């Protein structure tokens, strides 16, 4: 279990956060392979490295970590390259955190395999930028040179459109 350092803003939020992770506490670790490592480089974005299954049981942990990022007003990089499964609950956690981090003038970037980047692009998570490597995601979240002139072209958004037939 990951222990977070800061205090949650209200007792109600603390109770909610603790109740959301109750499923994880009851889960059999042999059947729920999941790890989350947190790197906090000085002056850089917080890096959340996930491996295993990011599903409905483990998504509240990701949500709690992203809540911490918002509370600290930092940028975040979520590394999904080591995941074997990413479910809709984990994607929802990213989608909900993106605008909140942006409101704090931070960036949320994700390092993910190509099929997952395509899914994120297709569902319209415009506040979550995806990259094929952790290094590129870290540079973008840190406010690297590619952010100065606007976002770099993202190959996942330039998806080929399928021709549609008109039926009468």
CSV table of C-alpha atoms in Angstrom, one decimal:
chain,number,residue,atom,x,y,z
A,1,UNK,CA,0.0,0.0,0.0
A,2,UNK,CA,1.2,3.5,-0.8
A,3,UNK,CA,1.2,6.0,2.0
A,4,UNK,CA,0.8,9.6,1.1
A,5,UNK,CA,2.4,12.4,3.0
A,6,UNK,CA,0.0,15.3,2.9
A,7,UNK,CA,-3.3,15.8,4.8
A,8,UNK,CA,-6.5,15.5,2.8
A,9,UNK,CA,-8.4,18.8,2.8
A,10,UNK,CA,-11.4,17.6,4.9
A,11,UNK,CA,-12.4,14.8,7.2
A,12,UNK,CA,-15.2,13.8,4.7
A,13,UNK,CA,-12.6,13.5,1.9
A,14,UNK,CA,-10.4,11.4,4.1
A,15,UNK,CA,-13.2,9.0,4.9
A,16,UNK,CA,-14.1,8.9,1.2
A,17,UNK,CA,-10.5,8.1,0.2
A,18,UNK,CA,-10.2,5.4,2.8
A,19,UNK,CA,-13.5,3.8,1.9
A,20,UNK,CA,-12.5,3.8,-1.8
A,21,UNK,CA,-9.4,1.8,-1.1
A,22,UNK,CA,-11.2,-0.8,1.0
A,23,UNK,CA,-11.5,-3.1,-2.0
A,24,UNK,CA,-7.7,-3.1,-2.4
A,25,UNK,CA,-7.3,-4.1,1.3
A,26,UNK,CA,-9.6,-7.1,0.8
A,27,UNK,CA,-8.1,-8.2,-2.5
A,28,UNK,CA,-5.9,-11.2,-2.7
A,29,UNK,CA,-2.5,-9.9,-3.8
A,30,UNK,CA,-1.8,-13.1,-5.7
A,31,UNK,CA,-4.8,-12.5,-7.9
A,32,UNK,CA,-4.4,-8.7,-8.1
A,33,UNK,CA,-0.9,-8.0,-9.2
A,34,UNK,CA,-0.5,-4.3,-8.9
A,35,UNK,CA,2.4,-2.0,-7.8
A,36,UNK,CA,2.6,1.8,-7.7
A,37,UNK,CA,6.0,3.5,-7.3
A,38,UNK,CA,6.1,7.2,-6.7
A,39,UNK,CA,9.1,9.3,-7.6
A,40,UNK,CA,9.3,12.9,-6.6
A,41,UNK,CA,12.3,14.6,-8.2
A,42,UNK,CA,13.1,18.0,-6.9
A,43,UNK,CA,11.6,20.7,-9.1
A,44,UNK,CA,10.1,18.2,-11.5
A,45,UNK,CA,6.8,16.4,-12.0
A,46,UNK,CA,5.7,13.6,-9.7
A,47,UNK,CA,6.1,10.3,-11.5
A,48,UNK,CA,3.6,7.5,-10.8
A,49,UNK,CA,4.8,4.2,-12.2
A,50,UNK,CA,2.1,1.5,-12.3
A,51,UNK,CA,2.6,-2.1,-13.1
A,52,UNK,CA,0.1,-5.0,-13.2
A,53,UNK,CA,-3.6,-4.4,-13.5
A,54,UNK,CA,-5.1,-0.9,-13.2
A,55,UNK,CA,-8.7,-1.8,-12.7
A,56,UNK,CA,-11.7,-1.0,-10.6
A,57,UNK,CA,-10.0,-2.3,-7.4
A,58,UNK,CA,-6.8,-0.4,-7.9
A,59,UNK,CA,-8.1,2.8,-9.5
A,60,UNK,CA,-8.9,4.4,-6.2
A,61,UNK,CA,-5.2,4.3,-5.3
A,62,UNK,CA,-4.3,6.1,-8.5
A,63,UNK,CA,-7.1,8.6,-7.8
A,64,UNK,CA,-5.8,9.2,-4.3
A,65,UNK,CA,-2.3,9.8,-5.7
A,66,UNK,CA,-3.5,12.2,-8.3
A,67,UNK,CA,-5.5,14.0,-5.6
A,68,UNK,CA,-2.2,14.5,-3.9
A,69,UNK,CA,-0.7,16.0,-7.0
A,70,UNK,CA,-3.5,18.5,-7.2
A,71,UNK,CA,-3.2,19.4,-3.5
A,72,UNK,CA,0.5,20.1,-4.0
A,73,UNK,CA,0.0,22.0,-7.3
A,74,UNK,CA,2.5,19.9,-9.1
A,75,UNK,CA,2.6,18.3,-12.6
A,76,UNK,CA,2.4,14.5,-12.9
A,77,UNK,CA,3.6,11.8,-15.2
A,78,UNK,CA,1.7,8.5,-15.1
A,79,UNK,CA,3.7,5.6,-16.5
A,80,UNK,CA,1.4,2.9,-17.8
A,81,UNK,CA,4.0,1.1,-19.9
A,82,UNK,CA,4.3,-1.7,-17.3
A,83,UNK,CA,0.6,-2.4,-17.0
A,84,UNK,CA,-1.0,-5.5,-18.2
A,85,UNK,CA,-4.5,-4.1,-18.1
A,86,UNK,CA,-6.0,-0.6,-17.8
A,87,UNK,CA,-9.7,-0.5,-17.2
A,88,UNK,CA,-12.2,2.2,-17.5
A,89,UNK,CA,-12.0,3.1,-13.8
A,90,UNK,CA,-8.3,4.0,-14.2
A,91,UNK,CA,-9.0,5.9,-17.4
A,92,UNK,CA,-11.7,7.8,-15.5
A,93,UNK,CA,-9.2,8.7,-12.8
A,94,UNK,CA,-6.9,10.2,-15.4
A,95,UNK,CA,-9.8,12.0,-17.1
A,96,UNK,CA,-11.0,13.6,-13.9
A,97,UNK,CA,-7.5,14.5,-12.7
A,98,UNK,CA,-6.4,16.2,-16.0
A,99,UNK,CA,-8.6,19.3,-15.7
A,100,UNK,CA,-7.9,19.7,-12.0
A,101,UNK,CA,-4.2,19.6,-12.5
A,102,UNK,CA,-4.4,22.0,-15.4
A,103,UNK,CA,-6.4,24.4,-13.2
A,104,UNK,CA,-3.4,24.4,-10.9
A,105,UNK,CA,-1.2,25.3,-13.9
A,106,UNK,CA,0.3,21.8,-14.0
A,107,UNK,CA,0.5,19.2,-16.7
A,108,UNK,CA,-0.7,15.6,-16.7
A,109,UNK,CA,1.1,13.4,-19.1
A,110,UNK,CA,0.9,9.6,-19.6
A,111,UNK,CA,3.5,7.2,-21.0
A,112,UNK,CA,1.5,4.3,-22.5
A,113,UNK,CA,1.8,1.7,-25.3
A,114,UNK,CA,0.4,2.7,-28.7
A,115,UNK,CA,-3.0,0.8,-28.4
A,116,UNK,CA,-3.8,2.6,-25.1
A,117,UNK,CA,-2.7,6.0,-26.5
A,118,UNK,CA,-5.2,5.4,-29.3
A,119,UNK,CA,-8.0,4.7,-26.8
A,120,UNK,CA,-7.2,7.8,-24.8
A,121,UNK,CA,-7.2,9.9,-28.0
A,122,UNK,CA,-10.5,8.4,-29.2
A,123,UNK,CA,-12.4,9.0,-25.9
A,124,UNK,CA,-11.5,12.6,-26.0
A,125,UNK,CA,-9.3,13.1,-22.9
A,126,UNK,CA,-7.9,16.4,-24.2
A,127,UNK,CA,-6.3,17.4,-20.9
A,128,UNK,CA,-4.2,14.2,-20.8
A,129,UNK,CA,-1.3,14.1,-23.2
A,130,UNK,CA,0.1,10.7,-24.1
A,131,UNK,CA,3.6,9.7,-25.1
A,132,UNK,CA,5.4,6.5,-26.1
A,133,UNK,CA,8.2,6.8,-23.6
A,134,UNK,CA,8.6,7.9,-20.0
A,135,UNK,CA,11.3,10.4,-21.0
A,136,UNK,CA,9.1,12.2,-23.5
A,137,UNK,CA,6.2,12.3,-21.0
A,138,UNK,CA,8.5,13.6,-18.2
A,139,UNK,CA,9.9,16.3,-20.5
A,140,UNK,CA,6.4,17.5,-21.5
A,141,UNK,CA,5.1,17.5,-17.9
A,142,UNK,CA,8.2,19.4,-16.8
A,143,UNK,CA,7.4,22.1,-19.4
A,144,UNK,CA,10.1,21.2,-21.9
A,145,UNK,CA,10.8,23.1,-25.1
A,146,UNK,CA,8.0,21.4,-27.1
A,147,UNK,CA,5.4,23.2,-24.9
A,148,UNK,CA,6.7,26.7,-25.7
A,149,UNK,CA,5.2,26.8,-29.2
A,150,UNK,CA,2.1,24.7,-28.4
A,151,UNK,CA,1.8,21.0,-28.1
A,152,UNK,CA,3.8,18.8,-30.5
A,153,UNK,CA,1.9,16.8,-33.1
A,154,UNK,CA,0.5,13.7,-31.5
A,155,UNK,CA,0.4,10.7,-33.8
A,156,UNK,CA,-2.5,9.2,-31.8
A,157,UNK,CA,-4.8,12.1,-32.8
A,158,UNK,CA,-4.0,11.9,-36.5
A,159,UNK,CA,-5.9,8.6,-36.8
A,160,UNK,CA,-7.0,7.6,-40.2
A,161,UNK,CA,-10.7,8.2,-40.8
A,162,UNK,CA,-12.6,5.3,-42.2
A,163,UNK,CA,-14.7,6.1,-45.3
A,164,UNK,CA,-18.4,6.0,-44.5
A,165,UNK,CA,-20.9,4.9,-47.0
A,166,UNK,CA,-24.1,6.7,-47.4
A,167,UNK,CA,-27.2,4.6,-47.3
A,168,UNK,CA,-30.5,5.7,-48.5
